[in-house]
PDB file of C-alpha atoms in Angstrom:
ATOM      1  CA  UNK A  11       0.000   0.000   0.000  1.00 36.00           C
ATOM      2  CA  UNK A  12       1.427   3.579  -0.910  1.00 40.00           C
ATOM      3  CA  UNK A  13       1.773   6.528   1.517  1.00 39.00           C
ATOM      4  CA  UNK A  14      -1.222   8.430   2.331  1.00 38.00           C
ATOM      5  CA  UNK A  15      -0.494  12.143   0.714  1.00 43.00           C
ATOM      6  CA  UNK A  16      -2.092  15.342   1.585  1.00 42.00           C
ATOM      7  CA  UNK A  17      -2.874  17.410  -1.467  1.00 55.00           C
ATOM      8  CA  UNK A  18      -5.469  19.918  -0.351  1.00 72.00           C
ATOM      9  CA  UNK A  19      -5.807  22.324  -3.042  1.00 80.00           C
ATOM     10  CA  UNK A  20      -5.151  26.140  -1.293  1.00 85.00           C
ATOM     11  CA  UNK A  21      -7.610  28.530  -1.262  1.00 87.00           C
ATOM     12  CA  UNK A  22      -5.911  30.585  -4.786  1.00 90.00           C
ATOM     13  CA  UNK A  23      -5.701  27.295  -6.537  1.00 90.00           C
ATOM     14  CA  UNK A  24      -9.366  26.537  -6.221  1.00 91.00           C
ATOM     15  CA  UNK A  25     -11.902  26.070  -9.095  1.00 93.00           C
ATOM     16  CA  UNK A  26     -15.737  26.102  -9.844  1.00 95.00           C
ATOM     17  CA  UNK A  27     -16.053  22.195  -9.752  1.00 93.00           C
ATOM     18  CA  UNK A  28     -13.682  21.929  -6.080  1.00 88.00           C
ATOM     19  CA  UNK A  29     -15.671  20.808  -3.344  1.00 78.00           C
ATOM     20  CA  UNK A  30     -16.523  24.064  -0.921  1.00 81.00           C
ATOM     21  CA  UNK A  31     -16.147  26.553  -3.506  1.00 88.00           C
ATOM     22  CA  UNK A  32     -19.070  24.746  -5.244  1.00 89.00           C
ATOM     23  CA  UNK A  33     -21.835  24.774  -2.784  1.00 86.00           C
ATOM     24  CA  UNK A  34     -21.020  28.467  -2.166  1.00 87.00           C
ATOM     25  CA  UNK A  35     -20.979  29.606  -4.969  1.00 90.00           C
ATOM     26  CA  UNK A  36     -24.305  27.849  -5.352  1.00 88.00           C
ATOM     27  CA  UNK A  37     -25.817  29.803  -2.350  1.00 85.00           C
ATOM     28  CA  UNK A  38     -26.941  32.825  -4.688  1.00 88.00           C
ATOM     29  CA  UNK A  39     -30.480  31.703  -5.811  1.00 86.00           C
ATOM     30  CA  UNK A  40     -29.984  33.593  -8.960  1.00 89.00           C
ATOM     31  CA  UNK A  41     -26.975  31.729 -10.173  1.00 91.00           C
ATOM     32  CA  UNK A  42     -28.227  28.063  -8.667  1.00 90.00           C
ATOM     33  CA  UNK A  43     -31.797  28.963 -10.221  1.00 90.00           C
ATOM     34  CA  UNK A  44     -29.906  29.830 -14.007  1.00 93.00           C
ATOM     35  CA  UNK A  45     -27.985  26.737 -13.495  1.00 94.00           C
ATOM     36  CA  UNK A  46     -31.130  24.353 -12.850  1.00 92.00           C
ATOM     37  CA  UNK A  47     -32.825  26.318 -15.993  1.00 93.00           C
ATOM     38  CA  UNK A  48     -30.232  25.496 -18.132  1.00 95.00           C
ATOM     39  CA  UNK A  49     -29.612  21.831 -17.648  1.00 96.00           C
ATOM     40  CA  UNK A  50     -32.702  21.001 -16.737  1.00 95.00           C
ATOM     41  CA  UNK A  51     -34.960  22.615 -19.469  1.00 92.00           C
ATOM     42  CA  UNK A  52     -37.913  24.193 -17.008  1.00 89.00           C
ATOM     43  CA  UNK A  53     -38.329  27.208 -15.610  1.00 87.00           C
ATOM     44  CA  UNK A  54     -37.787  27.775 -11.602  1.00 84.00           C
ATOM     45  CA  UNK A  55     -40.605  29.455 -10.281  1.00 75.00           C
ATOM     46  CA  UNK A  56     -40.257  30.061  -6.853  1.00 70.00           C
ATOM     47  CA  UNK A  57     -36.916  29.223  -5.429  1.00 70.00           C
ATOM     48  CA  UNK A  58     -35.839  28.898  -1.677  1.00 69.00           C
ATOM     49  CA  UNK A  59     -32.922  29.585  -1.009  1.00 55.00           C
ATOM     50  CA  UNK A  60     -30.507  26.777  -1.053  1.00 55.00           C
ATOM     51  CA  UNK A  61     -29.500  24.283   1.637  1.00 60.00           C
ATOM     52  CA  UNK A  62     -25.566  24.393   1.064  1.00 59.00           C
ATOM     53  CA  UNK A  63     -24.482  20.741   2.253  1.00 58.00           C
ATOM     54  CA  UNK A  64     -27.820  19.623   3.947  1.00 62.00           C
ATOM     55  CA  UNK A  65     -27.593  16.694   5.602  1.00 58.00           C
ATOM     56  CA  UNK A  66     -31.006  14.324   5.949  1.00 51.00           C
ATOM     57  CA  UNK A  67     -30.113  11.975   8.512  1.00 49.00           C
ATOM     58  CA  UNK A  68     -33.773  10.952   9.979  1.00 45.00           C
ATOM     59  CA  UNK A  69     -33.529   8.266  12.315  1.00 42.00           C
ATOM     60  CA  UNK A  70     -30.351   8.502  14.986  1.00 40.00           C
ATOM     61  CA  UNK A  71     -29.232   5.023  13.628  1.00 41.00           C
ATOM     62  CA  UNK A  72     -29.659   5.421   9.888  1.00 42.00           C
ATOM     63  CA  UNK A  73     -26.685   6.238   7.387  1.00 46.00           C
ATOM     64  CA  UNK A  74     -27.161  10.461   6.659  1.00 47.00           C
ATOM     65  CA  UNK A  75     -26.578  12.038   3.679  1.00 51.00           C
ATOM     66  CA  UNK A  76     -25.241  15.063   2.952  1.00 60.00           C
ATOM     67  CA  UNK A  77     -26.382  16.863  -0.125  1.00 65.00           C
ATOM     68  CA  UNK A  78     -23.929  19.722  -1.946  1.00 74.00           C
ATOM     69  CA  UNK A  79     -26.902  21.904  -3.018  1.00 80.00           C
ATOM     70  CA  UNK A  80     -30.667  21.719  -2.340  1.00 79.00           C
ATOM     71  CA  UNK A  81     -33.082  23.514  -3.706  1.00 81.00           C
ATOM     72  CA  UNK A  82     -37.059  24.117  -3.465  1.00 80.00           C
ATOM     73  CA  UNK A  83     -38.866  25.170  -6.153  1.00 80.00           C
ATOM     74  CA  UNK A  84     -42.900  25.350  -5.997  1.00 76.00           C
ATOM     75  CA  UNK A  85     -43.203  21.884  -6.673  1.00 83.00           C
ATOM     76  CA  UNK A  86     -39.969  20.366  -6.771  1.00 89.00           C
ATOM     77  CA  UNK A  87     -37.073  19.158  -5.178  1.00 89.00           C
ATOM     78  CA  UNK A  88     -33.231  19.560  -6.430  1.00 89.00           C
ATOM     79  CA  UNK A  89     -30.060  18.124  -5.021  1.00 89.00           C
ATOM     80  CA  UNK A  90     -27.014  18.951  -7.460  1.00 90.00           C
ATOM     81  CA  UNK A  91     -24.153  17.237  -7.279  1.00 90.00           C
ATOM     82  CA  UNK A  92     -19.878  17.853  -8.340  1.00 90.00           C
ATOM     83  CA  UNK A  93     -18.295  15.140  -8.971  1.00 89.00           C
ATOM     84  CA  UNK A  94     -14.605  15.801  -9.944  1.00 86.00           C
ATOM     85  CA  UNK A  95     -13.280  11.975  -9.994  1.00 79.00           C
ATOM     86  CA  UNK A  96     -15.284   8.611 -10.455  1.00 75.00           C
ATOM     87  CA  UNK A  97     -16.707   7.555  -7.963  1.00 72.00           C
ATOM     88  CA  UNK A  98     -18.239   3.819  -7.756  1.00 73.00           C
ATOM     89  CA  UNK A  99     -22.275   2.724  -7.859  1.00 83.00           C
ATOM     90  CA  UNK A 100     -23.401   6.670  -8.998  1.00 90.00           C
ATOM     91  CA  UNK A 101     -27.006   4.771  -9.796  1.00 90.00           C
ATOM     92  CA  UNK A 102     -27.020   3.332  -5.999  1.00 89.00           C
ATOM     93  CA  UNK A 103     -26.034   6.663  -4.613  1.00 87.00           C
ATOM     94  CA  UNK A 104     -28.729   8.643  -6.477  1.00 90.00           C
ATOM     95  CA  UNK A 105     -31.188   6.349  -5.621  1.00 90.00           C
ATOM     96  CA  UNK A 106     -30.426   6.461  -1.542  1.00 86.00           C
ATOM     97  CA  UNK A 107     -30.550  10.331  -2.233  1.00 85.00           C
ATOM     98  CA  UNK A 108     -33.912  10.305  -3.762  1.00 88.00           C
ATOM     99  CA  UNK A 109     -35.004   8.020  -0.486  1.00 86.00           C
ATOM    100  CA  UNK A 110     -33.467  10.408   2.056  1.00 83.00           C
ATOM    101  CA  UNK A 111     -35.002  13.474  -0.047  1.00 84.00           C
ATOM    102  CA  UNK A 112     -38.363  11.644   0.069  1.00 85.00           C
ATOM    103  CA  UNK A 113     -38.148  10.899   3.795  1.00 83.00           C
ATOM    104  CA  UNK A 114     -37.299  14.294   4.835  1.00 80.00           C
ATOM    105  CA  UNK A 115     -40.278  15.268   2.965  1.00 81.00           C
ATOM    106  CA  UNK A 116     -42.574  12.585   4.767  1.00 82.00           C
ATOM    107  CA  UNK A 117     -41.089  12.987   8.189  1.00 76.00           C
ATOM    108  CA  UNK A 118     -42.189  16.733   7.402  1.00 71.00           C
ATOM    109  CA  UNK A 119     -46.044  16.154   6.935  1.00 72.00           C
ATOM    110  CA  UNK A 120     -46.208  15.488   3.453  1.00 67.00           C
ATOM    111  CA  UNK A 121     -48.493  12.511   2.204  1.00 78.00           C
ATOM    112  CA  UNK A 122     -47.652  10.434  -0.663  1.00 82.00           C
ATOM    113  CA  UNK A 123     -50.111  12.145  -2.782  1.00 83.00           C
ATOM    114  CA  UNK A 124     -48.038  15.273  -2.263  1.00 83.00           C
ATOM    115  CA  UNK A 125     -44.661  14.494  -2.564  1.00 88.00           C
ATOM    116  CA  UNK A 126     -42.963  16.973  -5.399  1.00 89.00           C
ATOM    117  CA  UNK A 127     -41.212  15.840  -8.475  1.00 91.00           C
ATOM    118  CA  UNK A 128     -37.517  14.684  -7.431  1.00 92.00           C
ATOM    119  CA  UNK A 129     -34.247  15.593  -9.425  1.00 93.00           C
ATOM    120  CA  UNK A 130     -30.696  14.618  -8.578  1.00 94.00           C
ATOM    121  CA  UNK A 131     -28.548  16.129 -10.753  1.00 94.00           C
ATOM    122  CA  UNK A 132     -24.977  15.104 -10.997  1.00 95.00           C
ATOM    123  CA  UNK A 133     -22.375  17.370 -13.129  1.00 95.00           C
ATOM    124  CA  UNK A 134     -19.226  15.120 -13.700  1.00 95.00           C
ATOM    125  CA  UNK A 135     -16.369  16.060 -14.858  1.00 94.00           C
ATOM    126  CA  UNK A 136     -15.495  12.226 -15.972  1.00 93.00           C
ATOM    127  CA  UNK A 137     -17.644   9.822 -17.550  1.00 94.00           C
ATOM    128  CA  UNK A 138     -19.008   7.281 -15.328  1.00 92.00           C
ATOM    129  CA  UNK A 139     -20.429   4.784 -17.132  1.00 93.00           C
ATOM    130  CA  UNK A 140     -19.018   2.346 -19.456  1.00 88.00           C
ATOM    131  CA  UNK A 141     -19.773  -0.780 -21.144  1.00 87.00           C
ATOM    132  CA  UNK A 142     -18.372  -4.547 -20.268  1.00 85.00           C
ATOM    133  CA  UNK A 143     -15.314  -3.863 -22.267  1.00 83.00           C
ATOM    134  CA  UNK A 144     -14.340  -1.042 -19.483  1.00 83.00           C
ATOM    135  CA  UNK A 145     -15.130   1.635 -22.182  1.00 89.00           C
ATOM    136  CA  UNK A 146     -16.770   4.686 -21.492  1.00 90.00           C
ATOM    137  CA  UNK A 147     -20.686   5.079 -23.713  1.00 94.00           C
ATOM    138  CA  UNK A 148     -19.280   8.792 -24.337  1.00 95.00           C
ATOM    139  CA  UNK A 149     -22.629  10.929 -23.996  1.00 97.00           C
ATOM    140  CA  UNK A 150     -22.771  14.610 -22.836  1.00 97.00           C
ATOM    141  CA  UNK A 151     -25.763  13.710 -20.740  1.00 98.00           C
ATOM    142  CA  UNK A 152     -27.888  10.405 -19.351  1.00 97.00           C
ATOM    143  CA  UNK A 153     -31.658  11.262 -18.151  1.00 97.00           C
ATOM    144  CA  UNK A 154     -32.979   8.251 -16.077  1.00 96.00           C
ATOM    145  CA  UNK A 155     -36.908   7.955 -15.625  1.00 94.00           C
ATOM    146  CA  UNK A 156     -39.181   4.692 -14.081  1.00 93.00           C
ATOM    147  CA  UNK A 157     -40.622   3.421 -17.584  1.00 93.00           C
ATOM    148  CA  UNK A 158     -42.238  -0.262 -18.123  1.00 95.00           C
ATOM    149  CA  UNK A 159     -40.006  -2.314 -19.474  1.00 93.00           C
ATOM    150  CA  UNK A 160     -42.582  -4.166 -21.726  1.00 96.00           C
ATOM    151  CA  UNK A 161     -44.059  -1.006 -22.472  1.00 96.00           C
ATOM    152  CA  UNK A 162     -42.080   2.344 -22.884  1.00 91.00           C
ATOM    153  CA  UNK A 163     -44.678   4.259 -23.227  1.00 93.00           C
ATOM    154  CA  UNK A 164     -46.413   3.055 -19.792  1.00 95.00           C
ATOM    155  CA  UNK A 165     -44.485   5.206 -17.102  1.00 92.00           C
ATOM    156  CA  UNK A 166     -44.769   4.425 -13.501  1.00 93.00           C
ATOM    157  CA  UNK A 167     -45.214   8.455 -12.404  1.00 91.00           C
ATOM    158  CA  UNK A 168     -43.226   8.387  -9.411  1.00 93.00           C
ATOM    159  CA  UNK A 169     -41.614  11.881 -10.256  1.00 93.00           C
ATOM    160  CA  UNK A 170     -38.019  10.741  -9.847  1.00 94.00           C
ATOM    161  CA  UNK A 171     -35.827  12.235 -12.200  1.00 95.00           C
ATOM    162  CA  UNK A 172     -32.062  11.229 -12.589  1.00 96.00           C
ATOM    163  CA  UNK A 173     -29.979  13.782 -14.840  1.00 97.00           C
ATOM    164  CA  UNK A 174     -26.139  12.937 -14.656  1.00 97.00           C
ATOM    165  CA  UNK A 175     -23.981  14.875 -17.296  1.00 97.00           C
ATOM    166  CA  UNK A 176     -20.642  14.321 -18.415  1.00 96.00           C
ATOM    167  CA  UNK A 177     -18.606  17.245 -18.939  1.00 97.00           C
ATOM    168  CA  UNK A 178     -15.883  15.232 -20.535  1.00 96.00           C
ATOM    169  CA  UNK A 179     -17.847  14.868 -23.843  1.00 97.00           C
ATOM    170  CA  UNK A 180     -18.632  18.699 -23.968  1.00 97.00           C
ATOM    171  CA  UNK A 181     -18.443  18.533 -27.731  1.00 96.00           C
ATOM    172  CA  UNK A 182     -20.928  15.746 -28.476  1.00 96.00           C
ATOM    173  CA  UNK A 183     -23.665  18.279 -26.923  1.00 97.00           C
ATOM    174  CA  UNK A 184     -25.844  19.815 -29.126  1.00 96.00           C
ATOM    175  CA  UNK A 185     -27.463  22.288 -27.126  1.00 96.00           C
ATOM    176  CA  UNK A 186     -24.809  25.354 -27.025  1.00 96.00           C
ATOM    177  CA  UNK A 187     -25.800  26.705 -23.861  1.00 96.00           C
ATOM    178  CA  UNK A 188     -25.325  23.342 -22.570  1.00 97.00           C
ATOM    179  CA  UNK A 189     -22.117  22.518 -24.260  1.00 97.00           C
ATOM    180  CA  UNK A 190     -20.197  25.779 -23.620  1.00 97.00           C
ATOM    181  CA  UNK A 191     -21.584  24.805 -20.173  1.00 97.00           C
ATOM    182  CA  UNK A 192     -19.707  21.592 -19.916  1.00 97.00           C
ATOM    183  CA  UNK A 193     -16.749  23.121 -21.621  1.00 97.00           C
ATOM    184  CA  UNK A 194     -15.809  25.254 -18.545  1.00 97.00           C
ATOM    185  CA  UNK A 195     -16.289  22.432 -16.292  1.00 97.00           C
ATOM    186  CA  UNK A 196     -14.129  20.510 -18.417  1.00 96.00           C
ATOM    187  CA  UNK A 197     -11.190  22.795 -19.054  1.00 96.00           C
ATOM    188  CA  UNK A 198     -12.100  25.778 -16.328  1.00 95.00           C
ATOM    189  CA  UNK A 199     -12.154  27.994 -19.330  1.00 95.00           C
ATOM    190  CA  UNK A 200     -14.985  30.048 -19.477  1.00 94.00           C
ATOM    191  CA  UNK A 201     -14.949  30.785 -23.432  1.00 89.00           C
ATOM    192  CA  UNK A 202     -17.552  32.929 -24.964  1.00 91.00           C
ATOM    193  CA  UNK A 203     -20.566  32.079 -22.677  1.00 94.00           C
ATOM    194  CA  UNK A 204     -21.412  34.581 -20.680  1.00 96.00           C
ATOM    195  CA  UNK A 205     -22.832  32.410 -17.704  1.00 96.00           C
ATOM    196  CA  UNK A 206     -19.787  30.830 -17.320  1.00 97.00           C
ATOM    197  CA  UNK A 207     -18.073  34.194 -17.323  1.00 97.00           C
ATOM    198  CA  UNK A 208     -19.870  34.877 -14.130  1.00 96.00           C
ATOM    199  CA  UNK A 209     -19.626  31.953 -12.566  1.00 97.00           C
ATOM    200  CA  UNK A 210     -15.127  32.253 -13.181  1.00 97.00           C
ATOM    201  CA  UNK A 211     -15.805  35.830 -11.545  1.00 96.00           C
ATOM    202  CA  UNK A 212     -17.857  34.698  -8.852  1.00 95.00           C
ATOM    203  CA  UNK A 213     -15.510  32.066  -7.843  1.00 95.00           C
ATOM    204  CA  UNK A 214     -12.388  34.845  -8.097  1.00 95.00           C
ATOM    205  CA  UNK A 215     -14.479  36.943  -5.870  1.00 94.00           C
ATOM    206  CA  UNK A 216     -15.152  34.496  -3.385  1.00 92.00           C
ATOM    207  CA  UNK A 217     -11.343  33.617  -3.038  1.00 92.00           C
ATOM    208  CA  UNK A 218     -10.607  36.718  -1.791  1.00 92.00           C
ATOM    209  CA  UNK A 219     -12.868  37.139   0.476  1.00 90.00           C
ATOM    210  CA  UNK A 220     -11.275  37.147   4.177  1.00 90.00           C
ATOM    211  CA  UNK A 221     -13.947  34.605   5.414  1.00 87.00           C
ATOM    212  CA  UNK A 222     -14.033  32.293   2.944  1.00 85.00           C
ATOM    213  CA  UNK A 223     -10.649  31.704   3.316  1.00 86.00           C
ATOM    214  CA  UNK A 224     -10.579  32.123   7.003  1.00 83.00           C
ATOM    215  CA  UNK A 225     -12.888  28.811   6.788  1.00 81.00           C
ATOM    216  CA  UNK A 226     -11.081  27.425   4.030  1.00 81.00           C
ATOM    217  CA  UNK A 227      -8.064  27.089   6.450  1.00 77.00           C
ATOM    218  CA  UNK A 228      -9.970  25.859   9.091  1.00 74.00           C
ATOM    219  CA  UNK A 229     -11.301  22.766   6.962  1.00 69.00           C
ATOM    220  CA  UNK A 230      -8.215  22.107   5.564  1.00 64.00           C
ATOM    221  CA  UNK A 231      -6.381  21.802   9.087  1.00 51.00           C
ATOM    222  CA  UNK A 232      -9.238  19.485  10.193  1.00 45.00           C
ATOM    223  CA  UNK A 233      -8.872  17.621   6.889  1.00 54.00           C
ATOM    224  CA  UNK A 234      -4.561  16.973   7.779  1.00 51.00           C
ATOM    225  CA  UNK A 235      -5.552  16.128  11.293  1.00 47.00           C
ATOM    226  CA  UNK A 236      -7.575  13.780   9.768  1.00 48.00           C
ATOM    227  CA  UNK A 237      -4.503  12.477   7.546  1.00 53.00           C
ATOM    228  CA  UNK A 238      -2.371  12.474  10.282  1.00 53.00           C
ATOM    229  CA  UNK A 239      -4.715  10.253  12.148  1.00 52.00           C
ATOM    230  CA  UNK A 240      -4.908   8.182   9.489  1.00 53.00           C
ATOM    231  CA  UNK A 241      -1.445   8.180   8.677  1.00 54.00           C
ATOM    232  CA  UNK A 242      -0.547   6.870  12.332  1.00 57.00           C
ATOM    233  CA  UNK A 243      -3.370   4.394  12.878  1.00 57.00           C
ATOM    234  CA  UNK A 244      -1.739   3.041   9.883  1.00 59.00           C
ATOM    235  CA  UNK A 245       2.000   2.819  11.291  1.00 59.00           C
ATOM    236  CA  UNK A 246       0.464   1.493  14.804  1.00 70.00           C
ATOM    237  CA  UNK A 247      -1.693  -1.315  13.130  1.00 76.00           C
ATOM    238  CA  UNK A 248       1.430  -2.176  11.212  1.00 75.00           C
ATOM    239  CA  UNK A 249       3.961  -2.522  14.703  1.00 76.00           C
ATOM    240  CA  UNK A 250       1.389  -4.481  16.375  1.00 83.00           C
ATOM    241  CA  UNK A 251       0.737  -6.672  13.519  1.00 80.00           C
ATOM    242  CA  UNK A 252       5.281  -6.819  13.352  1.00 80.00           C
ATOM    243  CA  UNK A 253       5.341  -6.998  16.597  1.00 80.00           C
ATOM    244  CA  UNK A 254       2.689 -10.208  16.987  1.00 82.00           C
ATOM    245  CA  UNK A 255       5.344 -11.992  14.207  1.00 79.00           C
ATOM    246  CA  UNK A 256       8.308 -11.341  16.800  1.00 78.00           C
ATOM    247  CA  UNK A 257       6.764 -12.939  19.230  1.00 80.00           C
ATOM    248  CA  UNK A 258       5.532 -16.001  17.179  1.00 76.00           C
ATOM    249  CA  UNK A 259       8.881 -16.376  16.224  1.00 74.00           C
ATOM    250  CA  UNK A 260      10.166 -16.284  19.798  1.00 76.00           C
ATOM    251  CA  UNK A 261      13.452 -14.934  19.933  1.00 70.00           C
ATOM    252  CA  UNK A 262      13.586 -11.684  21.399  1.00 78.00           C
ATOM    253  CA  UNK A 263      12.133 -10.597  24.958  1.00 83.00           C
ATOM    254  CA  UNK A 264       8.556  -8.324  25.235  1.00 85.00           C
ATOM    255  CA  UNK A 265      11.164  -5.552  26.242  1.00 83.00           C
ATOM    256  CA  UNK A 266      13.352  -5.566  22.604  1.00 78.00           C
ATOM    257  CA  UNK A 267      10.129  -6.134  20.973  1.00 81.00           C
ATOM    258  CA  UNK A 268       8.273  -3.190  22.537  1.00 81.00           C
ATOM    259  CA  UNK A 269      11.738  -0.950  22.099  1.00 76.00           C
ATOM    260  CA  UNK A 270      12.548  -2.356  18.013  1.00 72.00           C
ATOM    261  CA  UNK A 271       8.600  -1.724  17.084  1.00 75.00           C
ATOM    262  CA  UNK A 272       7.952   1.659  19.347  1.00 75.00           C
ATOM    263  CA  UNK A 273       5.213   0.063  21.077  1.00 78.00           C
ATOM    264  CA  UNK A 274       4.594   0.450  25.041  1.00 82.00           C
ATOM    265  CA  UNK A 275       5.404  -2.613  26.985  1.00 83.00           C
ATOM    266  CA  UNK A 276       1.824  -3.414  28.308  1.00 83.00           C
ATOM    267  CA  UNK A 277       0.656  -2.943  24.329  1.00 83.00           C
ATOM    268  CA  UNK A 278       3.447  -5.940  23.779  1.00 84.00           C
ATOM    269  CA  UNK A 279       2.387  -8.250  26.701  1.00 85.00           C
ATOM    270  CA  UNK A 280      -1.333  -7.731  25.226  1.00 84.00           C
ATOM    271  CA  UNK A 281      -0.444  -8.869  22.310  1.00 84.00           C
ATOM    272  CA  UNK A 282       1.316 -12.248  23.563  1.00 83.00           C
ATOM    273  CA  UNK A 283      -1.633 -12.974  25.623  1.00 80.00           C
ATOM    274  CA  UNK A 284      -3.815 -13.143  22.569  1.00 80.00           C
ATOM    275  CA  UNK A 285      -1.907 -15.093  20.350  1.00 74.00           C
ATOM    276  CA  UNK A 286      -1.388 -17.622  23.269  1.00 73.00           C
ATOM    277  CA  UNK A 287      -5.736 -17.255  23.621  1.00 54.00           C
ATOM    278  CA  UNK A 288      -5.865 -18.319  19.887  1.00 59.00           C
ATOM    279  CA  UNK A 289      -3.652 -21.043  19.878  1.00 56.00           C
TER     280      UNK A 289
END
């Protein structure tokens, strides 16, 4: 296994698609409402304004989830989603979304009858599908609805909508708005498009913004604690598990052992007692 490396992007390095700069940037309803418009051809009516990072965890035992943006319209609900590297089972995760969104929604008062039209929206930057042959099917954009498989015309109505787009075929995309949309999340540059434009400036406004970055530093400490922690646990697992050969081999004293492997004395003797338990 290779060393665990800490490459935390710093604040000046930071893009549109990097996790944090994302969801705030997000937070103005005017840009997250333009952004839902575009990709996901309706018109926002009324929009709350968005839940950066909500997290629906609704039972004190059940796994949570934490959503990067969430937003209300008058009758529907949007989570949208960066993802900047692949990440395995995207259908599985957008369908444990779509059950937390729903749940929140129930544990709220709704009925059935009432629950809103769903979308998760994922914007990735790779493809994340491919075929048996490990190649990738190379659309712009996959739109997933319930339809009967007999049937295709007979649709089940349960108002879940899955849109996942891939920016990494930007130039399959006929739609322009679309494409010079996937283009910036694809290269970072904005080209001619104008809402890109504002979303670059937006993002090189927020980077120098004295809070941001005062919070940016903060998360990034707790995120090389968490290294560190990880990097260590790591090291100790690997002297106890050195340390419980040693012994097997019985030729050096709990004292050398405990001394050649950095481990306390008490750790060592623990150690011998269970391996003479599981004999």
């Amino acid at each position: 296994m290779g060393k665990l490396k800490y490459n935390k992007k710093t604040v000046d390095e930071l893009t549109f698609t990097d996790d944090g700069m994302f969801q705030v940037v997000l937070s103005d309803p005017q840009i997250a409402a333009e952004l839902v418009e575009r990709l996901l051809f309706f018109k926002v009516g009324h929009i709350e304004y968005p839940e950066i990072e909500k997290t629906i965890a609704p039972y004190f035992s059940s796994k949570g989830v934490r959503l990067d943006v969430y937003i209300k319209d008058s009758d529907r609900v949007i989570d949208v989603e960066i993802q900047t590297y692949p990440q395995e089972a995207i259908g599985l995760r957008t369908r444990y979304y779509q059950s937390m969104i729903d749940t929140d929604l129930l544990l709220k008062g709704h009925d059935y009858s009432e629950l809103p039209a769903s979308y998760v929206l994922f914007i990735c930057k790779k493809d994340p599908f491919m075929n048996i042959k490990g190649e990738n099917y190379g659309l712009p954009c996959y739109t997933f609805e319930t339809v009967c498989k007999e049937n295709e015309n007979v649709k089940l109505g349960d108002k879940n909508v899955k849109v996942i787009y891939n920016a990494s075929a930007y130039d399959r995309e006929k739609d322009r708005r679309i494409r010079d949309f996937l283009y910036f999340i694809h290269t970072n540059s904005t080209g001619e498009d104008d809402f890109s434009r504002r979303l670059f400036i937006a993002v090189e406004r927020i980077k120098k913004n004295d809070l941001f970055r005062r919070e940016y530093a903060i998360m990034n400490l707790h995120d090389r604690d968490i290294q560190r922690k990880a990097r260590a646990e790591g090291a100790s697992q690997k002297a106890i598990e050195a340390a419980g050969n040693l012994l097997k081999l019985n030729v050096l004293t709990y004292e050398q052992i405990a001394q050649v492997q950095g481990l306390p004395l008490e750790k060592v003797q623990e150690i011998a007692e269970s391996i003479c338990v599981n004999k």
